[in-house]
mmCIF file of C-alpha atoms in Angstrom:
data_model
loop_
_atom_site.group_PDB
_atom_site.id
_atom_site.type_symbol
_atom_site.label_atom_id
_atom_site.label_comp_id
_atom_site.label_asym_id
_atom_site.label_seq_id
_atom_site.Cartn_x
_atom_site.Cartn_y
_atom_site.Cartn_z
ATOM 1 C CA UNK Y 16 -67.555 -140.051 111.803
ATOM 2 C CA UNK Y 17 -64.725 -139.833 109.305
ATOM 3 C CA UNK Y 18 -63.677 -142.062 106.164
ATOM 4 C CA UNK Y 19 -61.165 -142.360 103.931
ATOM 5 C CA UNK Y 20 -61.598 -140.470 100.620
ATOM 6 C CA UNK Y 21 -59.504 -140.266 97.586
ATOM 7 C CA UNK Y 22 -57.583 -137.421 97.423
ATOM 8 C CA UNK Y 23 -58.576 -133.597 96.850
ATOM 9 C CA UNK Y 24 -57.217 -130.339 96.671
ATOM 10 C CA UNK Y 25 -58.643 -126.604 96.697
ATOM 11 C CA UNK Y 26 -61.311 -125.251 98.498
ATOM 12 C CA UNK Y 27 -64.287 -126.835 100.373
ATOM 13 C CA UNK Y 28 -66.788 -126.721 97.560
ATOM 14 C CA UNK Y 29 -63.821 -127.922 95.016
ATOM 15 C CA UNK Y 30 -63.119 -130.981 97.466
ATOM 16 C CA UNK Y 31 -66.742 -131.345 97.581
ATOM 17 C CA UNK Y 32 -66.852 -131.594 93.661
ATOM 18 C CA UNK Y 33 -64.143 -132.972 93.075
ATOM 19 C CA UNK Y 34 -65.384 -136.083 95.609
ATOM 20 C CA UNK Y 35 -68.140 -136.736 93.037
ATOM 21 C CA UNK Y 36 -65.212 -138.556 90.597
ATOM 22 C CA UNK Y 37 -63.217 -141.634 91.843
ATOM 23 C CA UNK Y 38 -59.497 -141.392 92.138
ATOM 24 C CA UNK Y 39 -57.413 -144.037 93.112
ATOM 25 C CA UNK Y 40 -54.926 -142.939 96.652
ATOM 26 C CA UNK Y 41 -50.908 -143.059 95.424
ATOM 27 C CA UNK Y 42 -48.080 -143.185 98.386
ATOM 28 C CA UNK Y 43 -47.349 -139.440 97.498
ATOM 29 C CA UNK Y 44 -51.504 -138.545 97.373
ATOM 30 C CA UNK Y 45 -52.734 -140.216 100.637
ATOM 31 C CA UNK Y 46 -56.336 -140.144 101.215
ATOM 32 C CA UNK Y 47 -58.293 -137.061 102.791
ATOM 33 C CA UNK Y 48 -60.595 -137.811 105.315
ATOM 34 C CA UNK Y 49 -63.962 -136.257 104.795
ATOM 35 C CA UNK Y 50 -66.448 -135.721 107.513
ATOM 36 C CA UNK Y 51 -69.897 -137.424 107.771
ATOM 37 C CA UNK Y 52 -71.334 -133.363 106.283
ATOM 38 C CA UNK Y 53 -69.047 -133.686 103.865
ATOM 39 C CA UNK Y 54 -69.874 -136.572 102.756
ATOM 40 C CA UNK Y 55 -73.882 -135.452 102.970
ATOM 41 C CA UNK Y 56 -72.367 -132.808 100.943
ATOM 42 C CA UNK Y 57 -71.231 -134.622 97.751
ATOM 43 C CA UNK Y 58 -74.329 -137.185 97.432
ATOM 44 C CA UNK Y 59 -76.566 -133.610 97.835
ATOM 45 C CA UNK Y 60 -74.107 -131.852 94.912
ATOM 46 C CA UNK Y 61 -74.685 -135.354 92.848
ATOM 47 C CA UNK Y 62 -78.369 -135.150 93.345
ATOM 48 C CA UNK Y 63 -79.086 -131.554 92.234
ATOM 49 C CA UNK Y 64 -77.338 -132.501 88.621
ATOM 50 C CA UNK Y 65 -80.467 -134.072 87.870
ATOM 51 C CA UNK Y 66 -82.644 -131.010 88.719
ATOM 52 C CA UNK Y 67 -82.964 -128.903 85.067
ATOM 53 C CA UNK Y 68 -84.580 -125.256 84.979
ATOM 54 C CA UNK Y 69 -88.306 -125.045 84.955
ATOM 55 C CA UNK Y 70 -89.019 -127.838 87.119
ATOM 56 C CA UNK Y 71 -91.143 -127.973 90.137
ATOM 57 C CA UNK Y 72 -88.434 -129.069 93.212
ATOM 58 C CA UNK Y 73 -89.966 -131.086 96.418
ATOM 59 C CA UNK Y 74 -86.945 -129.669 99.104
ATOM 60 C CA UNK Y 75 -86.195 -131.884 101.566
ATOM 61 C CA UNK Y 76 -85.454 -131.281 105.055
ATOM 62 C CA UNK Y 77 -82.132 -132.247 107.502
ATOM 63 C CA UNK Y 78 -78.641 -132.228 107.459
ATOM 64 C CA UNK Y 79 -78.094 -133.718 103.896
ATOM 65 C CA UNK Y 80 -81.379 -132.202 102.566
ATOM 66 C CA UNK Y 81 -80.213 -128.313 103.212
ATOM 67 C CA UNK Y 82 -76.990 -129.215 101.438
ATOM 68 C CA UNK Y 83 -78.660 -129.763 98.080
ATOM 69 C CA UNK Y 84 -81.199 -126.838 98.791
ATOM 70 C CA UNK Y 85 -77.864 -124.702 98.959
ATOM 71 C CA UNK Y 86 -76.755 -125.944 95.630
ATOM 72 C CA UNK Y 87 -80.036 -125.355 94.096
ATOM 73 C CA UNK Y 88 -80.316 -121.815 95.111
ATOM 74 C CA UNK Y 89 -76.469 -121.634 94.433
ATOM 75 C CA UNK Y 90 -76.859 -122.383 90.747
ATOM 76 C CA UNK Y 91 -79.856 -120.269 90.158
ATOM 77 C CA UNK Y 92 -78.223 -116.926 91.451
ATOM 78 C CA UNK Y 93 -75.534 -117.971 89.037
ATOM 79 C CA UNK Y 94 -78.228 -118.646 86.096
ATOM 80 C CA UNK Y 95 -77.062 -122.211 85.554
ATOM 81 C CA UNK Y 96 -80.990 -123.417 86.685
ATOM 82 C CA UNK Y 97 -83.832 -120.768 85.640
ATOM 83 C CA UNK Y 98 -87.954 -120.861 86.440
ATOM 84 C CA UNK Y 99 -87.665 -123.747 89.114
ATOM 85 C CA UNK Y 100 -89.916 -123.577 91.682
ATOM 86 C CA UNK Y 101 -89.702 -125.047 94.978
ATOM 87 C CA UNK Y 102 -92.339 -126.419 97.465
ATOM 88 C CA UNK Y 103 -90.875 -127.060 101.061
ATOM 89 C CA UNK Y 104 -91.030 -130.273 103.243
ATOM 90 C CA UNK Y 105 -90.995 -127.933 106.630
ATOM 91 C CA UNK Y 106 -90.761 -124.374 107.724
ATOM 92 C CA UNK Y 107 -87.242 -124.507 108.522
ATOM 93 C CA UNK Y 108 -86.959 -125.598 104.425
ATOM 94 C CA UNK Y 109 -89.242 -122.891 103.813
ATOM 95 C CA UNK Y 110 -87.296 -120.545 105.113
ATOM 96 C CA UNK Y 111 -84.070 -121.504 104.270
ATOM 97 C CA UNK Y 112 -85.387 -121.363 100.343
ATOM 98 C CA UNK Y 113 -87.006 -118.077 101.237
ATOM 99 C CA UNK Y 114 -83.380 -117.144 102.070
ATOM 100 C CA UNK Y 115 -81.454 -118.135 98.653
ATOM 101 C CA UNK Y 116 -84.123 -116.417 96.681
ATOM 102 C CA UNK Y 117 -85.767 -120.039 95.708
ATOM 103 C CA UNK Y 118 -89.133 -119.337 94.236
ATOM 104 C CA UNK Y 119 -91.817 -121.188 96.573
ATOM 105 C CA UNK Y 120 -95.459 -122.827 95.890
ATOM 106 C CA UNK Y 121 -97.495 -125.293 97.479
ATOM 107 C CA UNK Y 122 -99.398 -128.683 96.497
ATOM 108 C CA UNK Y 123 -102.461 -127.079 95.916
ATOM 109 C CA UNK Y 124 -101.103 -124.618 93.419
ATOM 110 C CA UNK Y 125 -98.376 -128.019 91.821
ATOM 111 C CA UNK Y 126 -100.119 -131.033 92.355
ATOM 112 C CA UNK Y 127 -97.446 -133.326 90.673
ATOM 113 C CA UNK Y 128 -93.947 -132.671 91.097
ATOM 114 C CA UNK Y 129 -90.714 -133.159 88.878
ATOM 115 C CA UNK Y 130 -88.344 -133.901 91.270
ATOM 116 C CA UNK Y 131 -88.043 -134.515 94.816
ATOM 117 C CA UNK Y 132 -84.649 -134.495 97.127
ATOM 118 C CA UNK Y 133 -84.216 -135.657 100.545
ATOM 119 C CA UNK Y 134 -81.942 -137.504 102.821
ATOM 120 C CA UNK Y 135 -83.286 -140.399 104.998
ATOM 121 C CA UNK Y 136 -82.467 -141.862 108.231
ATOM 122 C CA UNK Y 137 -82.581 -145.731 107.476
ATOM 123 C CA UNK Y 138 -82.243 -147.271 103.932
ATOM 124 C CA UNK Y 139 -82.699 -151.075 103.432
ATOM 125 C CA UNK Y 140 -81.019 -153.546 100.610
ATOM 126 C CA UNK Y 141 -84.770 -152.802 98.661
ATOM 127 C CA UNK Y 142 -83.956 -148.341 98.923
ATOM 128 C CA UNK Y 143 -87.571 -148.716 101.748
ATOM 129 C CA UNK Y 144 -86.495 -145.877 104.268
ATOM 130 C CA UNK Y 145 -87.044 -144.304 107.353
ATOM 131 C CA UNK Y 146 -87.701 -140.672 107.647
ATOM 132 C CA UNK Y 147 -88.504 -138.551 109.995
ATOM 133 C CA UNK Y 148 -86.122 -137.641 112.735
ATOM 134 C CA UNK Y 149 -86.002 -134.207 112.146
ATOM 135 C CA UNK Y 150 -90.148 -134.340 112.637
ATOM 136 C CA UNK Y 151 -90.907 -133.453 109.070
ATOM 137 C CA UNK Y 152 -92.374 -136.982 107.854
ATOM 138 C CA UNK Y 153 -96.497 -136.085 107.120
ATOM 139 C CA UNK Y 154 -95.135 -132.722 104.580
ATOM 140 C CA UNK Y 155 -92.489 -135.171 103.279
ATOM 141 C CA UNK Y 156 -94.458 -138.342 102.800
ATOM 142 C CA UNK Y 157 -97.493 -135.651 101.029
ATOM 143 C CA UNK Y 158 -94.470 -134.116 98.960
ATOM 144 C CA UNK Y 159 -92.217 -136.933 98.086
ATOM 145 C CA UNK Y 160 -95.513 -139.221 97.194
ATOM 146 C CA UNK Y 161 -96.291 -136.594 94.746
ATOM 147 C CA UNK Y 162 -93.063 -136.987 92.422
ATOM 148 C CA UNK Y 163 -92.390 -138.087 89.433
ATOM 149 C CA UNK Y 164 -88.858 -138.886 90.463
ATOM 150 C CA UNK Y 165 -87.605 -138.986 94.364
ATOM 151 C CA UNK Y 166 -83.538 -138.674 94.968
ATOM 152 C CA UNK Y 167 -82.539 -140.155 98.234
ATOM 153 C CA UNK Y 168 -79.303 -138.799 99.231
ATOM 154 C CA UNK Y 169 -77.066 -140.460 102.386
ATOM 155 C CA UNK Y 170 -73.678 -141.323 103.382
ATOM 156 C CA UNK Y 171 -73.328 -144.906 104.160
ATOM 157 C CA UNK Y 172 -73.411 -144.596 107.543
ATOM 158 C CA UNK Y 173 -77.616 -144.815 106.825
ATOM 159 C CA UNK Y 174 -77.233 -148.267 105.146
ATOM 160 C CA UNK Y 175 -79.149 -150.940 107.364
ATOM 161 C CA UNK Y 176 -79.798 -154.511 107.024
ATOM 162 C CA UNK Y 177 -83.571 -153.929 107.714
ATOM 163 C CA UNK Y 178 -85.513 -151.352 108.641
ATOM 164 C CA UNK Y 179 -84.895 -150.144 112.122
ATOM 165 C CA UNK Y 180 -81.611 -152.116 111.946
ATOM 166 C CA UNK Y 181 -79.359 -148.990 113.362
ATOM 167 C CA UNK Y 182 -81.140 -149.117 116.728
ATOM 168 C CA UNK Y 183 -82.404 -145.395 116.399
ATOM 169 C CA UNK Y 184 -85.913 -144.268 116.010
ATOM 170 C CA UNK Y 185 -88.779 -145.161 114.008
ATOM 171 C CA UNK Y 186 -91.308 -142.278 114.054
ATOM 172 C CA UNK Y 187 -94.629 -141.692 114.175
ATOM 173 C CA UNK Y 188 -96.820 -138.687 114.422
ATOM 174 C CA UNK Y 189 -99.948 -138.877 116.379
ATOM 175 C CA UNK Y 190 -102.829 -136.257 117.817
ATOM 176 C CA UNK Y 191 -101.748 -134.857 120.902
ATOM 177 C CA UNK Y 192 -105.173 -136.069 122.435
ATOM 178 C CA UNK Y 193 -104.392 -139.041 125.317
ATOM 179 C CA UNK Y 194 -100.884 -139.557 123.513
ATOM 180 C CA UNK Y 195 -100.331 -142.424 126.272
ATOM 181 C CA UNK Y 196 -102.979 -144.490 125.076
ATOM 182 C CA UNK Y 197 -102.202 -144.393 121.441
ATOM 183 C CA UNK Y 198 -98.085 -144.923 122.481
ATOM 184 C CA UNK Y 199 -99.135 -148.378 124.541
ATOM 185 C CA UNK Y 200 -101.466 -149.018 121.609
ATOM 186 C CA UNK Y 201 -98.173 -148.330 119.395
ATOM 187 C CA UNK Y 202 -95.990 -150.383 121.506
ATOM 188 C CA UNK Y 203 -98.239 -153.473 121.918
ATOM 189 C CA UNK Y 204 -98.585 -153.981 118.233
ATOM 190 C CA UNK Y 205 -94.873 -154.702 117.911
ATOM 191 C CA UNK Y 206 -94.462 -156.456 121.590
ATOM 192 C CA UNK Y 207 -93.137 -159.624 119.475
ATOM 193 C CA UNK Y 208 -90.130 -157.184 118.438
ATOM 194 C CA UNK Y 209 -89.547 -155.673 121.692
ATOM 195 C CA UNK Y 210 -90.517 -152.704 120.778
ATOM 196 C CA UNK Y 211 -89.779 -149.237 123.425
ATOM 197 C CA UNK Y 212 -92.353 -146.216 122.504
ATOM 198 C CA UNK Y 213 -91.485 -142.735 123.830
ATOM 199 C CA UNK Y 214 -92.876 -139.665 123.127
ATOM 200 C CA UNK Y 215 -90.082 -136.893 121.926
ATOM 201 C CA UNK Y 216 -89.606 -134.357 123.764
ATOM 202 C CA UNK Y 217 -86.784 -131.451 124.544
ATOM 203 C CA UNK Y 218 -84.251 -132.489 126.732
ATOM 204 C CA UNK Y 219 -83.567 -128.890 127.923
ATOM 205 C CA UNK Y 220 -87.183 -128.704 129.179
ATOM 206 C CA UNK Y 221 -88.758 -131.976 128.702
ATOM 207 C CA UNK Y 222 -91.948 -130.425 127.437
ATOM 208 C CA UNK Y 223 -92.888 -132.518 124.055
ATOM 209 C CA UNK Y 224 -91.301 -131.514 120.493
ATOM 210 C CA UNK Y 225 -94.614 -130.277 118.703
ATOM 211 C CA UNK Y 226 -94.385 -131.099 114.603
ATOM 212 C CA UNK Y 227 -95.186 -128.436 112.164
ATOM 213 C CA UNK Y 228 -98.158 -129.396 111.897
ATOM 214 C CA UNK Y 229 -99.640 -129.131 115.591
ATOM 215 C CA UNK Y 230 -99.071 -132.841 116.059
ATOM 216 C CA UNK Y 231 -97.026 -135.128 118.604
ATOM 217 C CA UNK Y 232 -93.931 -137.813 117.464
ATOM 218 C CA UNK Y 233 -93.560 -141.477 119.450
ATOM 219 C CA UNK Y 234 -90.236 -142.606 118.287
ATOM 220 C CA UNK Y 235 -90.359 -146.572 118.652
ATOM 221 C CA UNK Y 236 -87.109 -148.756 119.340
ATOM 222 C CA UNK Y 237 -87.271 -151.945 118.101
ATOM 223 C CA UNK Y 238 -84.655 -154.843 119.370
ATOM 224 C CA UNK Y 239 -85.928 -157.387 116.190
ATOM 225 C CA UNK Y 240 -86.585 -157.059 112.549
ATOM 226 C CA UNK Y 241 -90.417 -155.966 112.520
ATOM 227 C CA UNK Y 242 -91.244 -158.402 109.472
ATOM 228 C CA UNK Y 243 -93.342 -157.844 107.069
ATOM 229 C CA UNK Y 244 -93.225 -153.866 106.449
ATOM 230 C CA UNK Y 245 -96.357 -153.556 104.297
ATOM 231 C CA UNK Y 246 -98.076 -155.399 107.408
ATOM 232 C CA UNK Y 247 -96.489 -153.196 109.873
ATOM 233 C CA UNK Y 248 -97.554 -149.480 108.379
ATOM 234 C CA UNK Y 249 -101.253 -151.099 107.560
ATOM 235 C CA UNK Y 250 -101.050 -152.078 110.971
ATOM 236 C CA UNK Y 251 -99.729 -148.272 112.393
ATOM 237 C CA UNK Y 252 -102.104 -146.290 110.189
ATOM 238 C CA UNK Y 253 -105.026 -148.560 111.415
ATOM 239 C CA UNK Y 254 -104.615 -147.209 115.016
ATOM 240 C CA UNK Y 255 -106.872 -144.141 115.781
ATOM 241 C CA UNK Y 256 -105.044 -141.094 116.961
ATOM 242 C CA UNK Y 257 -101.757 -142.550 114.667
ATOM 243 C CA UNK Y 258 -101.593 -139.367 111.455
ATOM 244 C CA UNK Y 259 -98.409 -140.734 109.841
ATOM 245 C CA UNK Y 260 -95.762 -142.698 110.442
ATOM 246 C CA UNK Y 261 -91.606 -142.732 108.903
ATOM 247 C CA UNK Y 262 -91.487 -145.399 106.974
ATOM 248 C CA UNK Y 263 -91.118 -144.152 102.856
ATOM 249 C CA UNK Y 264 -91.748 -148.382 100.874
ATOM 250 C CA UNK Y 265 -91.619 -148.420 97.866
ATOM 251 C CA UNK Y 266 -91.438 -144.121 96.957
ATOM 252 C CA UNK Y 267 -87.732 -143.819 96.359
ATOM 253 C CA UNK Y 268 -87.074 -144.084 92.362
ATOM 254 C CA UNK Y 269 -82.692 -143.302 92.851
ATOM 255 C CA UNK Y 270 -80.413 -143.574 95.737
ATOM 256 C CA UNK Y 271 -77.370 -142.071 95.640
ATOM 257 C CA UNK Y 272 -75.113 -143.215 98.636
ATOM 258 C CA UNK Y 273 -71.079 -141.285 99.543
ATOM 259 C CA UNK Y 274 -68.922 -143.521 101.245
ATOM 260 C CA UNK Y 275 -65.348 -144.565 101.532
ATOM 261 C CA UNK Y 276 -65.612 -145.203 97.575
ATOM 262 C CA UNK Y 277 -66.751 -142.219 96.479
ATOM 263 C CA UNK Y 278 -70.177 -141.607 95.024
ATOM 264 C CA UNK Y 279 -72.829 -144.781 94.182
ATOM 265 C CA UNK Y 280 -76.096 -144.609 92.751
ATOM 266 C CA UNK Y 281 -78.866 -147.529 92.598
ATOM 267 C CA UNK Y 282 -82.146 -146.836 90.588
ATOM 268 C CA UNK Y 283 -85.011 -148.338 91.481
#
């Protein structure tokens, strides 16, 4: 996806700062295009000006998420953000922090956290989201519900009318143990919605896609607004077998959202 940007010069992390201010397009200054990572790019750079030194970071996982991990470990080699210490959403995250020399704990060692950033799949008019496509929801849903402030970075291309509105996935992680059973049980509770369960899997080998945590994902497909979301994850987490499912109501506290407009952020 591309979309129209104001204009920027320089180098790829000057365009990318440079996107965080609104300029206004002359005939001599058309508008640069920016790509849908680029775009991840400056909501992740406008999220990490909130993070201050000595803070304990929830890092996010994805394709926006690793953006503002960069950053983070970026602006600590350069001693612009001292003492922060991270705890990861996934083992890729883990690594990846391991990598820019991010200082790493755990929930049992930080039970509260500062500041949490992540991207997010789906967001609705009332900043409820779905998470999850990358398979990291159960670390992010521990992490993210234990912060005193959660960032949700996108590029507007995430923006839906209600959840499960874009026609992609709504996760959920289950016990591998008779999977089928618990997908039917899955799919009947939202029959009124037309709802389509599948279990992920590889498509090179078909064999399922296995969380971090041991765990299997059903990604449901839903045709009609679901209703009543409150109703619909009581109604998930009710379901033996069901650990977690991708839908964040009511956590995010700031959304910051790149688009065709440059940079906008909504508070909760």
């Amino acid at each position: 996806m591309a979309i129209a940007h104001p204009p920027f010069i320089g180098s790829e992390q000057a365009t990318v700062e440079a996107a965080l201010m609104v300029s206004t397009p002359s005939p001599s200054r058309p508008p640069v295009i920016l790509t849908q990572d680029e775009l991840k790019k400056v909501a992740a750079y406008k999220a990490v000006e909130f993070v201050e030194s000595g803070m304990i970071l929830g890092l996010g996982t994805g394709s926006t998420a690793k953006h503002a991990v960069e950053r983070i470990g970026e602006l600590l080699k350069q001693g612009i953000l001292k003492n922060i210490i991270g705890i990861p959403t996934s083992k890729m995250t883990h690594e990846q922090a391991l990598s820019l020399g991010i200082p790493l704990s755990d929930l049992d060692t930080h039970p509260v956290v500062d500041l949490a950033i992540d991207g997010a799949d789906e967001v609705d008019p009332y900043m409820n989201l779905v998470k999850g496509r990358g398979g990291s929801l159960l670390r992010e849903k521990m992490i993210e519900g234990a912060c005193k402030k959660f960032i949700v970075i996108v590029d507007e291309s995430k923006l839906v009318k209600h959840l499960g509105g874009s026609g992609l996935a709504m996760p959920v992680e289950i016990v591998p143990f008779c999977w089928k059973f618990t997908a039917q049980k899955l799919k009947l509770l939202f029959k009124d919605a037309g709802c389509v369960a599948m279990l992920r899997t590889f498509s090179e080998t078909g064999e399922p896609f296995v969380t971090d945590n041991g765990n299997y994902i059903i990604d449901l497909y839903f045709k009609k607004d679901i209703g009543d979301l409150k109703a619909a994850s009581d109604a998930i987490l009710r379901l033996t077998g069901v650990v977690e499912h991708g839908m964040f109501l009511g956590m995010a506290t700031t959304l910051i959202v790149a688009g065709e407009l440059g940079v906008t952020m909504k508070n909760k």
